[in-house]
mmCIF file of C-alpha atoms in Angstrom:
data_model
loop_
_atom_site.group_PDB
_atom_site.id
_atom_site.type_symbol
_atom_site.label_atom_id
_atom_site.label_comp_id
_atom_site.label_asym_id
_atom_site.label_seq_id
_atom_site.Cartn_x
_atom_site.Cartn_y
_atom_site.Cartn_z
ATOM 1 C CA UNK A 1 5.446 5.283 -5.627
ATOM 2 C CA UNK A 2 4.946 5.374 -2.034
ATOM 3 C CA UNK A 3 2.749 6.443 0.344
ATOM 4 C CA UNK A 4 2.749 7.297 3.825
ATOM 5 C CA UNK A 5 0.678 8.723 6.550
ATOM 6 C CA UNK A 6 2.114 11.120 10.007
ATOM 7 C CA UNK A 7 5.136 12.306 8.045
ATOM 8 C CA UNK A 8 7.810 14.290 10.164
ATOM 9 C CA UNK A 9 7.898 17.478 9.276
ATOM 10 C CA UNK A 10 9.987 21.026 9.819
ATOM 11 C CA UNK A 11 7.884 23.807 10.619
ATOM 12 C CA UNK A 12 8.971 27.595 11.119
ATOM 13 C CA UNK A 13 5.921 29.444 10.917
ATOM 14 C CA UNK A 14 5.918 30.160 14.703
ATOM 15 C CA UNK A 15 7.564 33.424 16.478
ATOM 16 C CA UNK A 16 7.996 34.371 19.693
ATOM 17 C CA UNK A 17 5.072 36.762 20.822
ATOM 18 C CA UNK A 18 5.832 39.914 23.070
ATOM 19 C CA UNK A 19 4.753 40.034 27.012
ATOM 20 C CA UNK A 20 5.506 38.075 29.657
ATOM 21 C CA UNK A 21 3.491 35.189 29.430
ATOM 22 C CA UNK A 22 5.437 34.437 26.268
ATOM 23 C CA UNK A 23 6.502 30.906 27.266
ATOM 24 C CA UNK A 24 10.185 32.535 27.403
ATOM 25 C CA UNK A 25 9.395 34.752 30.565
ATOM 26 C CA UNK A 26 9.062 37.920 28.519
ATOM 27 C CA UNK A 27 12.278 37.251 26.769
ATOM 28 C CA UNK A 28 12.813 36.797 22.791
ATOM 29 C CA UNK A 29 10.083 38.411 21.684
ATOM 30 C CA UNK A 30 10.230 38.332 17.635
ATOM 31 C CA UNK A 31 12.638 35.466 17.483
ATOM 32 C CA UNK A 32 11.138 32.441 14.895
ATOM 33 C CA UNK A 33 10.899 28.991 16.374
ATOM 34 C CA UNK A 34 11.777 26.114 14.165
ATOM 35 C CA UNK A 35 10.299 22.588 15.618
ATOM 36 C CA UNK A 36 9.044 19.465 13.852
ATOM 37 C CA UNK A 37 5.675 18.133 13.768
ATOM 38 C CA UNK A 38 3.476 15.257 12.054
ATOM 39 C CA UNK A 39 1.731 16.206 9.007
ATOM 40 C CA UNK A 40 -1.361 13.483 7.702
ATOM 41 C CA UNK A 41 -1.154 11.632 4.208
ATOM 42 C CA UNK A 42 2.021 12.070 1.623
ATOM 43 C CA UNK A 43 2.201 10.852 -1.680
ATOM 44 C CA UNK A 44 6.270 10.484 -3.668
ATOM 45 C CA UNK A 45 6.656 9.607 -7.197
ATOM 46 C CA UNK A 46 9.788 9.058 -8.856
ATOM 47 C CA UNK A 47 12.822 7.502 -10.609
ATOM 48 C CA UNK A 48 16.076 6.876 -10.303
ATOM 49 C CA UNK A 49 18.133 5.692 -13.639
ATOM 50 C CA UNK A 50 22.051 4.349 -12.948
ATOM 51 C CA UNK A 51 24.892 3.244 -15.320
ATOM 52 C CA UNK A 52 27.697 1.749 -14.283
ATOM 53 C CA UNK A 53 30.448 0.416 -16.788
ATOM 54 C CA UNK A 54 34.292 -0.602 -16.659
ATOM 55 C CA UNK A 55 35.653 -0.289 -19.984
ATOM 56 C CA UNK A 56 37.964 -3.258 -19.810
ATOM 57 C CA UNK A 57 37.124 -4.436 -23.462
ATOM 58 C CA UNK A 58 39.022 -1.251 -24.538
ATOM 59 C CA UNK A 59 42.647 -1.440 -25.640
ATOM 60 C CA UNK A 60 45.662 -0.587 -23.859
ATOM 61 C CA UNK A 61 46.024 2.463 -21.413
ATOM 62 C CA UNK A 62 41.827 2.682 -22.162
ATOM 63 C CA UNK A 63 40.697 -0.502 -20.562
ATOM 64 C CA UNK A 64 41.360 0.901 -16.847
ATOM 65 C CA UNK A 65 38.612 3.535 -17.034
ATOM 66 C CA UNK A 66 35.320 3.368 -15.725
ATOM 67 C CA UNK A 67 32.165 5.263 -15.534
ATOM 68 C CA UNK A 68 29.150 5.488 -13.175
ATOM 69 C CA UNK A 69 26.128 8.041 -13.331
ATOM 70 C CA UNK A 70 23.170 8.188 -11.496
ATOM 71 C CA UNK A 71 19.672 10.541 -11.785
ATOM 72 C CA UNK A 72 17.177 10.383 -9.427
ATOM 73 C CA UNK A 73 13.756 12.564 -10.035
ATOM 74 C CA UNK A 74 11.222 12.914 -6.940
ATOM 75 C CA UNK A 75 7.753 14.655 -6.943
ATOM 76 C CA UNK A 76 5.897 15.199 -3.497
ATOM 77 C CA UNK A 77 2.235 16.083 -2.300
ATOM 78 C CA UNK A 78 1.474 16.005 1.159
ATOM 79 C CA UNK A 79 -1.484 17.521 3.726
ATOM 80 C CA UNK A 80 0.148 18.885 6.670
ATOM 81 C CA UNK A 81 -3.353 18.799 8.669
ATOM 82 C CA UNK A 82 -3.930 22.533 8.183
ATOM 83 C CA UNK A 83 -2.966 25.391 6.816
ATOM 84 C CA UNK A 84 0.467 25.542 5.086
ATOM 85 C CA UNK A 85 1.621 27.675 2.049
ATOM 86 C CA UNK A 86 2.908 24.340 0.122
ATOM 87 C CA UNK A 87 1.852 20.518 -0.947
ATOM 88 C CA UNK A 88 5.854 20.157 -1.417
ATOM 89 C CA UNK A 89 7.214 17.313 1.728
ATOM 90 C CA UNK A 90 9.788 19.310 3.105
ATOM 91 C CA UNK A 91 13.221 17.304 2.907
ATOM 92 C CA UNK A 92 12.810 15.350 0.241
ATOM 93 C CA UNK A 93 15.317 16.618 -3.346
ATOM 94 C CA UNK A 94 13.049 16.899 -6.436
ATOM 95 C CA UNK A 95 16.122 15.799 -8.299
ATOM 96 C CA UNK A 96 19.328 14.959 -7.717
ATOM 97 C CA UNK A 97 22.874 13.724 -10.126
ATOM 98 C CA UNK A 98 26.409 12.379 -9.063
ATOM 99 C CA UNK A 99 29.120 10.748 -12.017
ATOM 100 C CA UNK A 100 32.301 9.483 -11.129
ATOM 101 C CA UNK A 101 35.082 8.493 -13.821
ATOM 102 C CA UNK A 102 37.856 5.856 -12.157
ATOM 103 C CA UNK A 103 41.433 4.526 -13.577
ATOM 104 C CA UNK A 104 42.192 1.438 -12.185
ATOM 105 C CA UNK A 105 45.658 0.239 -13.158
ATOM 106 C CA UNK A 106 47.686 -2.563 -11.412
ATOM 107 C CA UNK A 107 47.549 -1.489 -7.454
ATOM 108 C CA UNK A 108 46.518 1.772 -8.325
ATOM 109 C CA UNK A 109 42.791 3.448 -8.432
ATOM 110 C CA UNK A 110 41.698 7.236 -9.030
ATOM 111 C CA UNK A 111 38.575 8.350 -8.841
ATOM 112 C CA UNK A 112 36.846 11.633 -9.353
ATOM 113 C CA UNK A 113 32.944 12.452 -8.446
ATOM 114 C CA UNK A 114 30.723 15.303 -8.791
ATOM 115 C CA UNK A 115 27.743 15.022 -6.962
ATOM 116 C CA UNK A 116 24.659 17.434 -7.973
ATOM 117 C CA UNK A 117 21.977 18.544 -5.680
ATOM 118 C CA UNK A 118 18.909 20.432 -7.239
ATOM 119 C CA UNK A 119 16.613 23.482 -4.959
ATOM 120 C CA UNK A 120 14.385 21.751 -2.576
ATOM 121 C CA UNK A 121 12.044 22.619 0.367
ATOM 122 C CA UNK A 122 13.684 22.190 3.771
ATOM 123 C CA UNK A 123 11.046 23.916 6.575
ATOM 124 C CA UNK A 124 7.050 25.052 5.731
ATOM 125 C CA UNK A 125 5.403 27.645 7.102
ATOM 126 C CA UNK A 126 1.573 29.065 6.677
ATOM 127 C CA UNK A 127 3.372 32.363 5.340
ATOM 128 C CA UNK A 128 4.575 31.629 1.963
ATOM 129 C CA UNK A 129 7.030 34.353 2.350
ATOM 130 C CA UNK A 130 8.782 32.130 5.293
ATOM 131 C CA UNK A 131 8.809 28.721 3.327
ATOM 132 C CA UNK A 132 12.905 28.024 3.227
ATOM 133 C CA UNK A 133 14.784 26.001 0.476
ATOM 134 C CA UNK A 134 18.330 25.198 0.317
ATOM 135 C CA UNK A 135 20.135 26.308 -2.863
ATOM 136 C CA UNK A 136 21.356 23.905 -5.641
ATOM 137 C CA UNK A 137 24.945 22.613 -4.796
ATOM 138 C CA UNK A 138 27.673 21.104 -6.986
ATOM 139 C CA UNK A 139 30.622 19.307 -5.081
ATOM 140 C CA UNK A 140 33.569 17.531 -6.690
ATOM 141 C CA UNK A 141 35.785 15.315 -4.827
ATOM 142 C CA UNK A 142 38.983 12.768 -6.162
ATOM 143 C CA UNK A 143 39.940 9.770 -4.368
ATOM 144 C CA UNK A 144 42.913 8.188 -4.585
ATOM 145 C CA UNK A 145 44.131 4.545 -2.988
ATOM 146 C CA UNK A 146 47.258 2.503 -3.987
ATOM 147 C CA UNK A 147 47.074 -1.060 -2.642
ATOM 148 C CA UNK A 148 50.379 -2.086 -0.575
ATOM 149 C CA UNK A 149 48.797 -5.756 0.109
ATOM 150 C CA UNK A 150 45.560 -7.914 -0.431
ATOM 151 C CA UNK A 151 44.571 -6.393 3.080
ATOM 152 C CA UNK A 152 46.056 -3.112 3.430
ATOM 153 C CA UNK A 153 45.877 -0.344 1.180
ATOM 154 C CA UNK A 154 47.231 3.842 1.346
ATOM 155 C CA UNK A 155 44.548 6.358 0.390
ATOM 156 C CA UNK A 156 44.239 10.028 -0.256
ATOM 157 C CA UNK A 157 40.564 11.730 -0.411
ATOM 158 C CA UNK A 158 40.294 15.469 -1.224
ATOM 159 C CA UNK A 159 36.832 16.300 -0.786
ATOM 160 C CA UNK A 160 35.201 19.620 -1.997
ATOM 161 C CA UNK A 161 37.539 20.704 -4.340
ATOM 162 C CA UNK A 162 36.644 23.631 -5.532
ATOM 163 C CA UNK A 163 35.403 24.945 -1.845
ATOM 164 C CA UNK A 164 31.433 25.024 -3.304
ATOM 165 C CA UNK A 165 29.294 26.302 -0.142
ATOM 166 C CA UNK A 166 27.373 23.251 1.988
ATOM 167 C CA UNK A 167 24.691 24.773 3.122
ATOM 168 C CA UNK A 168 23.013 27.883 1.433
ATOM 169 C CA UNK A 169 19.363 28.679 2.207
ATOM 170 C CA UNK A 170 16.981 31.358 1.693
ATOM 171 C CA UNK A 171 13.198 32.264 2.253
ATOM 172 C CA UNK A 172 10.840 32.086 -0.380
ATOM 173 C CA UNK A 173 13.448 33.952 -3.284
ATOM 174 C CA UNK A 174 17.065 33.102 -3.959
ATOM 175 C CA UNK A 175 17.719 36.792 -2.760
ATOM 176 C CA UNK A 176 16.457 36.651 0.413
ATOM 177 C CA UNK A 177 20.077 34.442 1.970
ATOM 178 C CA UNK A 178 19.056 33.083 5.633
ATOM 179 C CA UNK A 179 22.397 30.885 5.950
ATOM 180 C CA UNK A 180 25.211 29.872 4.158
ATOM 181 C CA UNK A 181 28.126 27.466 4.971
ATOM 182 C CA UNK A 182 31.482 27.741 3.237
ATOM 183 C CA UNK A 183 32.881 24.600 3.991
ATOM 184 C CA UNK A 184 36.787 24.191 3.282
ATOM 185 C CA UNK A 185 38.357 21.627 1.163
ATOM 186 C CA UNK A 186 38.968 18.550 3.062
ATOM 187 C CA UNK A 187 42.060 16.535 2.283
ATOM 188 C CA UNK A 188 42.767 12.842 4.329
ATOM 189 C CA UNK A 189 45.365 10.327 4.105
ATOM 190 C CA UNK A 190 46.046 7.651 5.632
ATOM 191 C CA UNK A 191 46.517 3.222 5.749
ATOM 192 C CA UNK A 192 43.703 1.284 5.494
ATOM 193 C CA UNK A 193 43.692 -2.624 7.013
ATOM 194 C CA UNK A 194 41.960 -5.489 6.500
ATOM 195 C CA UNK A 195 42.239 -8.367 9.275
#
């Protein structure tokens, strides 16, 4: 549990009026402004549960894997000092999952992730119809590192393996898309030192 008070929020419940004395000099009339303010009180509530285990009391070939999962569950309530369409803190994920499974076998080490991220509330308005979210994501990534010394190592990361979009948000309903980011598989290699 923990409470807080003057929270930073994102707002985008303003738009740019028509005329001249717009604050633009009669230009963008229409356009939405996104900005941040400070809301009053907040309130989160939640749990995180982990496991981590090497199964080196397994025979053979077995006693190099390993397994760690983590869940984390959040619930929000705050007052934004007037009149917004949701209690829900903006930026904060209601619930979120990763597990990894590693080998780890004489100088060698694999290690493959998936890391879950559930809906959650990412700018307020006072329209309900303008309150955005970003869409649940699921990104896998391997790793991959073969030690050459005690202080340097090689490594290979390929991150986003199956090319899941970054960034999709909408307003108010799934249907209603306001941005999405396809974001390329990302592959590195290179020697890491220790000195």
């Amino acid at each position: 549990l923990k409470e807080v008070s003057d929270f930073i929020y994102t707002d985008s419940s303003r738009v740019v009026p028509a005329g001249a004395s717009n604050g633009f000099d009669g230009l963008y009339s229409g356009y939405a402004i996104t900005t941040t303010a400070n809301g009053g009180d907040a309130r989160y509530r939640g749990f995180e549960v982990n496991y981590q285990q090497q199964f080196t009391f397994l025979p053979g070939f077995l006693s190099g894997f390993g397994v760690n999962m983590n869940y984390t569950q959040l619930q929000t309530k705050g007052d934004y000092g007037g009149k917004v369409a949701t209690t829900q803190v903006a930026g904060f994920r209601p619930r979120t999952g990763n597990i990894a499974l590693n080998y780890r076998f004489s100088k060698y080490e694999v290690r493959v992730q998936t890391n879950w991220l559930d809906t959650y509330l990412t700018s307020v308005s006072t329209n309900a119809a303008l309150l955005t979210y970003e869409a649940p994501r699921v990104v896998t990534s391997a790793k991959f590192t073969y030690k050459i010394s005690n202080r340097t190592s090689f490594y290979f990361n390929w991150d986003n393996i199956f090319r899941r979009a970054e960034v999709s948000s909408y307003r108010a309903f799934r249907d209603r898309v306001s941005t999405t980011r396809l974001v390329y598989p990302g592959i590195a290699a290179g020697i890491q030192g220790r000195y």
